[in-house]
């Protein structure tokens, strides 16, 4: 090869490295145990590399071409590994020159700048990971250059040293030593550089192909048993891509670092991607929105990922939607798979109970709306659960209020055509009442009851389940179309404060009318006195004081404490409004004992 490298050859080498990394997705997923066992490093890198392959274009010079690569990598970055790679490419671009070709010396500068940029993006760099290999590659390439080796020898030597560093990750990271495997992110970097070098040496040329999905025999170790012992101090792998002309990465880093770990802020031009493991993903999204325009975000539950990547599980999995209001602690403790309903705010889709909190929602109530799940979303959610569990029970919000039941039913028809491994229940209620039925189903699952018996008992129980909602402000119901604007404006002027309930057929209905907060409160309590409550819960929208006052009244009235008090979902807040409270209940069985 020549002593200079054209921008087109450099681009082809990057594409081939990206393609090879993408092909090895399954290998990387299978050995992913650091920093958490969530088996998605390969998928995240494959997504990042696919975005480069599909979107980056060769330009007229080295710098312009590498800028394309860096921007595509940042937009497509997923996970910790993808974010680190995106910063590596950004440093590669920043260290480049505006020429049609690059010398080995200039390329060495690019490799060094790429490593430095990736290293500085990490809050706590850990040796024995991808960052170690990035350093070894840059240092080896520079040292070989100083030894006046040929261009071919530069790449061969750097790759050999990088391979040795990869093998050493087994010893450097204590978590890998007993498993006898290398770090997944480091292996991803080695795959990339191997593909890159093969093009540089003229051993191959890049040919665009669709990614292969076959699992290669590179790694034989089974890490499932290790994954079962994993601990997750921070549950959600959270990312947000923002567009900002004035973001100060260091200041933003200081603002976020106490909210979790594995913090990484990467950038390219006016774009920035934030990656953080946290228990408060909604807080990250909210703070990012103050910095600029949120373009996209995600928050993946790493505990669920670990469960669904592990060995098959016996028993029945419980699936519901985020409209079922349950305390988060109960959902997590009993491994309830709760699919978030989408909330649209200013053209961005947020996930109910995960990436949007009541504070952010209430500040955008005038422009927020819910978005129905589609069948493909339901299928993608259910498929890995069906792969790991013997059976699945799905409980949804009333089909009269949402299309969620229909979408799950369509998904199950595709995934379980004969219905032998699944059952679906239309709860005919929402919010806390739906949560009560989910709770009852979970208790029956944990008691070892058969699927069909659980289904029959819950369907019978829903006839005794109800909810009463005290709505202090009709505005949200008018904006959502639940009440016509003309009628709604009149009722608002009159001070109309309804008591809302749900019919036995699952439709919303006005249970009573009041024209002051006090009369509305008395109306709620009067309606509840007429019922013999077996159990009840209180849910509210940013109204803890109202909820507590209601609790005290109901304890005096029934002699029973509520099973729980919790915040209602964002979806319900859209219709009930801030300040609303609801009492959901299951009435005593009036049927005579047999």
XYZ file of C-alpha atoms in Angstrom:
594
model
C 0.000 0.000 0.000
C 1.087 3.650 -0.436
C 2.406 6.006 2.224
C -0.797 8.062 2.096
C -4.382 6.947 2.600
C -7.211 8.449 0.578
C -10.371 9.632 2.285
C -12.341 7.066 0.302
C -10.141 4.153 1.470
C -10.410 5.391 5.052
C -14.198 5.518 4.728
C -14.339 2.009 3.249
C -12.205 0.712 6.131
C -14.562 2.276 8.699
C -17.588 0.768 6.958
C -16.006 -2.683 6.868
C -15.060 -2.448 10.548
C -18.625 -1.360 11.359
C -20.042 -4.220 9.295
C -17.862 -6.850 10.991
C -18.798 -5.529 14.442
C -22.471 -5.673 13.511
C -22.132 -9.281 12.329
C -20.722 -10.317 15.707
C -23.754 -9.030 17.623
C -24.695 -12.392 19.149
C -21.158 -13.141 20.354
C -21.022 -9.784 22.115
C -24.459 -10.134 23.674
C -23.606 -13.564 25.021
C -20.548 -12.405 27.012
C -21.937 -9.053 28.207
C -21.471 -9.002 31.997
C -19.848 -5.600 32.594
C -20.874 -3.073 33.820
C -24.169 -4.987 34.183
C -25.445 -8.347 32.960
C -28.029 -7.196 30.446
C -26.840 -9.007 27.298
C -27.237 -6.055 24.956
C -23.731 -4.798 24.130
C -23.867 -6.546 20.753
C -27.318 -5.169 19.971
C -26.289 -1.653 20.992
C -23.119 -1.724 18.891
C -24.998 -3.264 15.962
C -27.503 -0.400 16.108
C -24.705 2.177 16.269
C -22.771 0.628 13.395
C -25.881 0.149 11.269
C -26.619 3.849 11.571
C -23.129 4.665 10.297
C -23.444 2.217 7.404
C -26.868 3.480 6.358
C -26.421 7.211 6.871
C -22.772 8.313 6.603
C -21.634 9.408 3.138
C -18.147 9.900 1.736
C -17.436 13.598 1.180
C -14.716 15.480 -0.649
C -12.018 15.227 2.002
C -10.948 13.321 5.108
C -12.379 15.761 7.665
C -15.748 16.127 5.972
C -16.061 12.357 5.619
C -15.169 11.684 9.254
C -17.620 14.375 10.356
C -20.345 12.370 8.601
C -19.250 9.247 10.445
C -19.131 11.026 13.822
C -22.588 12.563 13.458
C -24.136 9.295 12.287
C -22.500 7.424 15.173
C -23.828 9.882 17.745
C -27.385 9.797 16.423
C -27.348 6.007 16.213
C -25.494 5.368 19.477
C -27.142 2.954 21.898
C -25.964 1.891 25.325
C -22.706 2.586 27.088
C -20.647 0.910 24.355
C -22.367 2.805 21.545
C -21.898 6.127 23.332
C -18.174 5.460 23.847
C -17.759 4.526 20.183
C -19.591 7.696 19.125
C -17.101 9.802 21.086
C -14.225 7.820 19.603
C -15.451 8.698 16.109
C -15.974 12.315 17.156
C -12.354 12.527 18.337
C -11.236 10.831 15.128
C -13.003 13.585 13.186
C -11.701 16.431 15.385
C -8.115 15.248 14.935
C -8.420 15.006 11.138
C -7.403 17.333 8.300
C -9.243 18.918 5.394
C -7.322 17.055 2.709
C -8.244 14.338 0.245
C -5.688 12.018 1.798
C -4.006 11.446 5.144
C -0.463 10.429 6.069
C 0.275 7.738 8.692
C 1.540 10.483 11.018
C -1.710 12.429 10.665
C -3.659 9.208 11.163
C -1.744 8.550 14.401
C -2.929 11.961 15.599
C -6.508 10.999 14.765
C -6.240 7.752 16.761
C -4.796 9.610 19.750
C -7.487 12.294 19.680
C -10.168 9.605 19.324
C -8.937 7.830 22.465
C -8.662 11.079 24.457
C -12.176 12.141 23.498
C -13.667 8.780 24.474
C -11.702 8.689 27.732
C -12.756 12.182 28.816
C -16.407 11.452 28.073
C -16.441 8.779 30.798
C -17.225 9.812 34.371
C -15.207 6.874 35.768
C -13.037 5.147 33.120
C -12.380 1.496 33.982
C -9.259 -0.316 32.802
C -9.701 -3.674 31.126
C -12.570 -2.368 29.009
C -12.896 -0.852 25.550
C -11.090 2.303 26.692
C -7.922 0.271 27.398
C -7.920 -1.145 23.866
C -8.436 2.313 22.376
C -5.340 3.521 24.232
C -3.263 0.472 23.268
C -4.207 0.880 19.607
C -3.253 4.590 19.545
C 0.018 4.094 21.459
C 1.087 1.064 19.435
C 0.393 2.812 16.144
C 2.427 5.849 17.238
C 5.335 3.748 18.562
C 5.526 1.720 15.358
C 5.547 4.950 13.397
C 8.521 6.189 15.435
C 10.281 2.892 14.683
C 9.877 3.694 10.962
C 7.912 0.566 10.174
C 6.124 0.257 6.862
C 2.498 1.333 6.653
C 1.389 -2.287 6.508
C 3.458 -3.116 9.593
C 1.902 -0.171 11.445
C -1.564 -1.686 11.174
C -0.463 -5.279 11.733
C 1.521 -4.409 14.861
C -1.205 -2.235 16.342
C -3.781 -4.987 15.767
C -1.530 -7.610 17.367
C -0.979 -5.485 20.466
C -4.695 -4.731 20.652
C -5.417 -8.455 20.546
C -3.055 -9.026 23.485
C -4.777 -6.222 25.433
C -8.119 -7.862 24.695
C -6.917 -11.176 26.134
C -5.664 -9.353 29.236
C -9.158 -8.006 30.011
C -9.925 -11.437 31.467
C -7.347 -10.718 34.169
C -7.812 -6.956 34.551
C -11.544 -7.033 35.247
C -12.134 -9.211 38.308
C -15.710 -9.918 37.270
C -14.477 -11.652 34.085
C -11.785 -13.849 35.610
C -13.985 -16.678 36.980
C -15.916 -16.799 33.703
C -12.871 -16.958 31.438
C -14.301 -14.441 28.989
C -13.113 -11.107 27.630
C -14.911 -7.787 28.006
C -17.733 -7.471 25.459
C -17.120 -3.790 24.648
C -13.389 -4.438 24.218
C -14.121 -7.350 21.904
C -16.422 -5.084 19.893
C -13.564 -2.623 19.411
C -11.218 -5.429 18.354
C -13.738 -6.628 15.767
C -14.020 -3.077 14.432
C -10.265 -2.638 14.154
C -9.819 -6.078 12.605
C -12.249 -5.154 9.823
C -10.649 -1.725 9.495
C -7.150 -3.210 9.125
C -8.144 -5.824 6.548
C -9.276 -3.075 4.175
C -6.170 -0.994 4.902
C -3.913 -3.971 4.080
C -5.787 -4.642 0.861
C -6.922 -8.072 2.043
C -10.576 -7.295 1.434
C -12.922 -4.595 0.201
C -16.097 -3.384 1.802
C -19.267 -4.827 0.267
C -22.593 -3.730 1.682
C -24.548 -6.719 2.973
C -27.492 -7.205 5.256
C -26.339 -8.177 8.765
C -25.956 -11.863 9.567
C -27.587 -13.173 12.720
C -25.981 -16.590 13.143
C -24.117 -17.221 16.383
C -20.473 -18.006 15.844
C -18.641 -20.522 18.060
C -16.131 -17.998 19.398
C -17.363 -18.049 22.990
C -18.686 -21.182 24.679
C -19.000 -19.977 28.294
C -22.486 -19.974 29.752
C -22.916 -16.906 31.939
C -26.575 -17.349 32.828
C -25.849 -18.542 36.348
C -23.612 -15.509 36.871
C -26.352 -13.205 35.623
C -28.823 -14.568 38.154
C -26.540 -13.299 40.937
C -26.166 -9.818 39.444
C -27.167 -6.773 41.464
C -28.570 -3.593 39.942
C -28.133 -0.550 42.187
C -29.533 1.485 39.289
C -32.310 -0.112 37.286
C -32.692 1.877 34.060
C -30.132 2.354 31.284
C -31.209 5.836 30.242
C -30.222 7.829 27.173
C -31.359 11.099 25.687
C -30.302 12.823 22.455
C -30.637 16.603 22.537
C -29.972 19.439 20.144
C -28.423 22.455 21.840
C -26.279 25.388 20.826
C -25.248 26.254 24.382
C -24.803 22.982 26.288
C -21.895 22.984 28.739
C -21.033 19.244 29.019
C -18.952 19.609 32.183
C -21.602 21.617 34.018
C -24.301 19.167 32.909
C -22.131 16.259 34.036
C -21.922 17.760 37.539
C -25.693 18.175 37.573
C -26.351 14.536 36.679
C -23.624 12.458 38.269
C -25.342 12.042 41.662
C -28.369 10.470 39.951
C -26.676 7.200 38.966
C -23.535 5.680 37.501
C -21.926 4.920 34.117
C -22.448 8.565 33.148
C -21.240 9.472 29.669
C -21.978 12.647 27.739
C -20.962 12.512 24.081
C -21.340 15.196 21.445
C -20.889 16.119 17.811
C -21.577 19.633 16.525
C -24.818 20.826 18.155
C -25.914 17.333 19.205
C -25.288 15.675 22.553
C -26.165 12.212 23.850
C -26.420 11.526 27.573
C -26.057 7.980 28.924
C -26.669 7.141 32.593
C -27.737 4.166 34.699
C -30.326 5.539 37.118
C -33.454 4.813 39.115
C -35.002 8.103 37.998
C -34.993 8.170 34.183
C -37.743 10.795 34.130
C -35.438 13.167 36.015
C -32.675 12.787 33.406
C -35.109 13.481 30.568
C -36.576 16.496 32.355
C -33.157 18.021 32.992
C -32.039 17.321 29.430
C -35.130 19.128 28.136
C -33.968 22.266 29.975
C -30.681 22.120 28.054
C -32.107 21.904 24.560
C -34.548 20.164 22.239
C -35.101 16.497 23.077
C -34.858 14.532 19.826
C -35.133 11.014 21.222
C -34.654 9.067 24.414
C -34.904 5.599 25.911
C -34.876 3.969 29.335
C -34.308 0.218 29.327
C -35.059 -1.842 32.408
C -31.823 -3.758 32.967
C -33.409 -6.048 35.561
C -35.965 -7.188 33.002
C -33.237 -7.532 30.389
C -31.254 -9.733 32.735
C -34.277 -11.933 33.463
C -35.260 -12.273 29.802
C -31.676 -12.970 28.691
C -31.300 -15.752 31.235
C -32.493 -19.359 31.344
C -36.112 -20.391 30.896
C -38.367 -19.821 33.888
C -41.207 -21.947 35.131
C -44.640 -20.586 35.869
C -46.751 -17.719 34.608
C -45.571 -14.192 33.771
C -47.931 -11.325 34.571
C -48.183 -8.572 31.958
C -50.159 -5.350 32.195
C -50.082 -1.739 30.974
C -48.899 1.373 32.780
C -52.472 2.553 33.372
C -52.678 -0.081 36.137
C -51.728 2.004 39.163
C -49.594 -0.008 41.568
C -46.708 1.040 43.826
C -43.423 0.662 41.889
C -42.051 -1.443 44.745
C -44.830 -4.006 44.268
C -44.298 -4.100 40.483
C -40.561 -4.691 40.900
C -40.759 -7.132 43.803
C -43.254 -9.373 41.993
C -41.708 -8.995 38.498
C -44.784 -7.587 36.798
C -44.035 -6.721 33.169
C -45.743 -3.358 32.703
C -45.711 -1.930 29.188
C -45.618 1.890 29.194
C -48.294 3.760 27.261
C -46.870 6.502 25.035
C -47.335 10.160 25.970
C -46.770 12.677 23.172
C -45.377 16.081 24.215
C -44.242 18.577 21.585
C -43.796 15.841 19.007
C -41.664 13.595 21.265
C -42.963 10.254 22.543
C -42.426 9.671 26.278
C -43.017 6.480 28.257
C -45.625 6.612 30.989
C -44.146 6.062 34.486
C -40.600 5.777 33.095
C -39.449 8.820 31.115
C -42.124 11.321 32.129
C -43.047 12.349 35.676
C -46.011 14.346 36.930
C -44.004 17.563 37.219
C -42.919 17.498 33.562
C -46.358 16.358 32.391
C -48.275 19.015 34.330
C -46.081 21.737 32.850
C -47.045 20.495 29.378
C -50.672 19.424 29.916
C -51.978 21.806 27.252
C -49.957 20.063 24.511
C -49.729 16.502 25.836
C -51.730 13.563 24.512
C -51.667 9.790 24.758
C -50.740 7.564 21.810
C -52.081 4.073 21.331
C -49.788 1.064 21.282
C -49.626 -0.721 17.966
C -49.628 -4.473 17.442
C -45.921 -4.606 16.643
C -45.049 -2.891 19.927
C -47.185 -5.411 21.809
C -45.504 -8.306 19.955
C -41.995 -7.019 20.673
C -42.892 -6.662 24.347
C -44.490 -10.110 24.662
C -42.159 -12.217 22.522
C -39.152 -12.410 24.888
C -41.489 -13.010 27.839
C -43.141 -15.943 26.062
C -39.688 -17.303 25.253
C -38.681 -17.416 28.924
C -41.904 -18.290 30.752
C -44.172 -21.302 30.372
C -47.291 -19.136 30.176
C -48.309 -15.478 30.130
C -51.327 -13.728 31.644
C -52.149 -10.269 30.263
C -54.479 -7.839 32.050
C -55.346 -4.589 30.266
C -57.213 -1.363 30.839
C -60.867 -1.441 29.765
C -61.240 -2.069 26.037
C -63.940 0.630 26.017
C -61.330 3.235 26.973
C -58.268 2.113 25.017
C -57.151 -0.088 22.129
C -54.541 -1.787 24.344
C -56.674 -4.928 24.821
C -57.195 -5.307 21.057
C -53.494 -4.804 20.286
C -52.397 -7.403 22.850
C -55.033 -9.819 21.591
C -53.702 -9.438 18.036
C -50.127 -9.922 19.250
C -51.027 -13.096 21.170
C -52.855 -14.473 18.131
C -49.572 -14.214 16.219
C -47.267 -15.432 18.997
C -49.501 -18.130 20.514
C -51.973 -19.124 17.778
C -53.622 -21.988 19.672
C -53.829 -19.987 22.917
C -52.290 -22.813 24.941
C -49.657 -20.651 26.612
C -51.465 -17.367 27.168
C -54.614 -15.708 28.432
C -55.812 -12.111 28.229
C -58.298 -10.329 30.479
C -60.136 -7.108 29.744
C -60.347 -5.710 33.288
C -63.186 -3.321 32.272
C -61.652 -0.720 34.629
C -58.564 1.485 34.826
C -56.099 3.080 37.249
C -56.219 1.766 40.821
C -59.055 -0.650 40.050
C -56.982 -2.245 37.292
C -54.059 -2.308 39.730
C -56.157 -4.207 42.292
C -57.033 -6.892 39.736
C -53.391 -7.214 38.690
C -52.415 -7.588 42.351
C -55.011 -10.323 42.843
C -53.781 -12.127 39.716
C -50.173 -11.973 40.939
C -51.103 -13.507 44.295
C -52.825 -16.386 42.494
C -49.834 -16.888 40.191
C -47.486 -17.025 43.165
C -49.806 -19.523 44.879
C -49.321 -21.870 41.921
C -52.869 -21.653 40.570
C -53.387 -22.816 36.931
C -53.732 -20.149 34.248
C -57.351 -20.860 33.293
C -58.478 -20.900 36.911
C -56.796 -17.542 37.527
C -58.502 -16.127 34.461
C -61.919 -17.360 35.616
C -61.496 -16.000 39.134
C -60.258 -12.568 38.008
C -63.096 -12.241 35.501
C -65.522 -13.012 38.299
C -63.765 -10.616 40.679
C -63.922 -7.685 38.256
C -67.708 -7.624 38.741
C -67.063 -6.464 42.319
C -64.311 -4.024 41.363
C -64.844 -0.310 40.840
C -63.393 3.166 41.084
C -64.632 6.638 41.977
C -62.645 9.647 40.771
C -62.927 13.108 42.250
C -62.132 15.553 39.430
C -61.391 19.137 40.580
C -60.847 20.595 37.090
C -62.776 19.768 33.920
C -60.129 21.352 31.665
C -58.195 18.123 30.944
C -61.410 16.216 30.122
C -62.391 18.949 27.684
C -58.929 19.085 26.063
C -58.876 15.299 25.681
C -62.280 15.248 23.984
C -64.028 13.370 26.802
C -66.414 16.344 27.018
C -67.223 18.624 24.091
C -65.541 22.021 24.199
C -68.839 23.934 24.062
C -70.433 22.010 26.926
C -67.143 21.884 28.827
C -66.672 25.667 28.773
C -70.141 26.136 30.231
C -69.603 23.550 32.950
C -66.232 25.058 33.883
C -67.824 28.500 34.287
C -70.467 26.944 36.528
C -67.781 25.385 38.737
C -68.867 21.848 37.811
C -66.841 19.199 39.688
C -67.965 15.699 38.752
C -67.525 12.364 40.440
C -66.483 9.980 37.665
C -66.866 6.205 37.678
C -66.869 3.257 35.273
C -69.880 1.167 34.282
C -69.898 -2.632 34.497
C -69.408 -2.594 30.702
C -66.157 -0.636 31.113
C -67.307 2.810 30.004
C -66.679 6.073 31.823
C -69.711 7.697 33.424
C -70.615 10.692 35.595
C -71.619 9.294 38.976
C -72.551 12.570 40.619
C -72.280 16.337 40.411
C -70.945 18.948 42.833
C -70.140 22.630 42.525
C -67.485 23.025 45.187
C -64.475 20.996 46.371
C -66.128 20.316 49.746
C -69.360 19.036 48.202
C -67.341 16.896 45.809
C -65.487 15.363 48.773
C -68.752 14.634 50.594
C -70.216 13.110 47.456
C -67.240 10.741 47.139
C -67.559 9.601 50.770
C -71.340 9.221 50.512
C -70.956 6.975 47.463
C -68.403 4.827 49.279
C -70.592 4.478 52.405
C -73.124 2.679 50.260
C -70.611 -0.061 49.501
C -69.241 -2.888 51.624
C -65.548 -2.625 50.868
C -63.428 -5.749 51.078
C -60.259 -3.815 50.139
C -59.445 -0.436 48.681
C -56.595 1.779 47.485
C -56.191 5.515 47.001
C -54.497 7.017 43.957
C -53.909 10.673 43.196
C -52.361 13.174 40.798
C -49.957 15.345 42.791
C -52.499 15.589 45.623
C -50.893 13.844 48.619
C -52.738 16.048 51.113
C -56.140 15.273 49.590
C -55.214 11.583 49.479
C -54.221 11.605 53.160
C -57.424 13.383 54.191
C -59.400 10.808 52.231
C -57.479 7.995 53.938
C -58.343 9.314 57.383
C -62.038 9.558 56.494
C -62.121 6.039 55.043
C -60.274 4.498 57.992
C -62.875 6.029 60.328
C -65.654 4.861 58.066
C -64.465 1.306 57.330
C -61.995 0.496 60.064
C -59.545 -0.539 57.327
C -56.373 1.041 55.991
C -55.936 1.276 52.218
C -53.704 -1.404 50.718
C -51.616 1.417 49.270
C -51.589 5.057 48.213
C -49.760 5.890 44.999
C -49.461 8.399 42.169
C -51.703 7.829 39.160
C -50.303 7.228 35.694
C -49.582 10.070 33.303
C -52.242 8.735 30.953
C -54.954 9.018 33.609
C -53.658 12.462 34.596
C -54.288 13.613 31.019
C -58.007 13.016 31.550
C -58.488 13.507 35.305
C -56.124 16.453 35.731
C -53.753 17.589 38.438
C -55.205 17.430 41.936
C -57.597 14.566 41.230
C -57.897 11.659 43.650
C -59.592 8.288 43.260
C -60.636 5.421 45.458
C -60.533 2.006 43.820
C -62.077 -0.933 45.607
C -63.213 -4.531 45.578
C -66.566 -5.051 47.279
C -67.301 -7.932 49.599
C -68.728 -11.050 47.984
C -72.461 -11.053 48.558
C -72.919 -14.556 47.157
C -74.138 -17.045 49.799
C -71.555 -19.564 50.960
C -72.037 -22.979 49.411
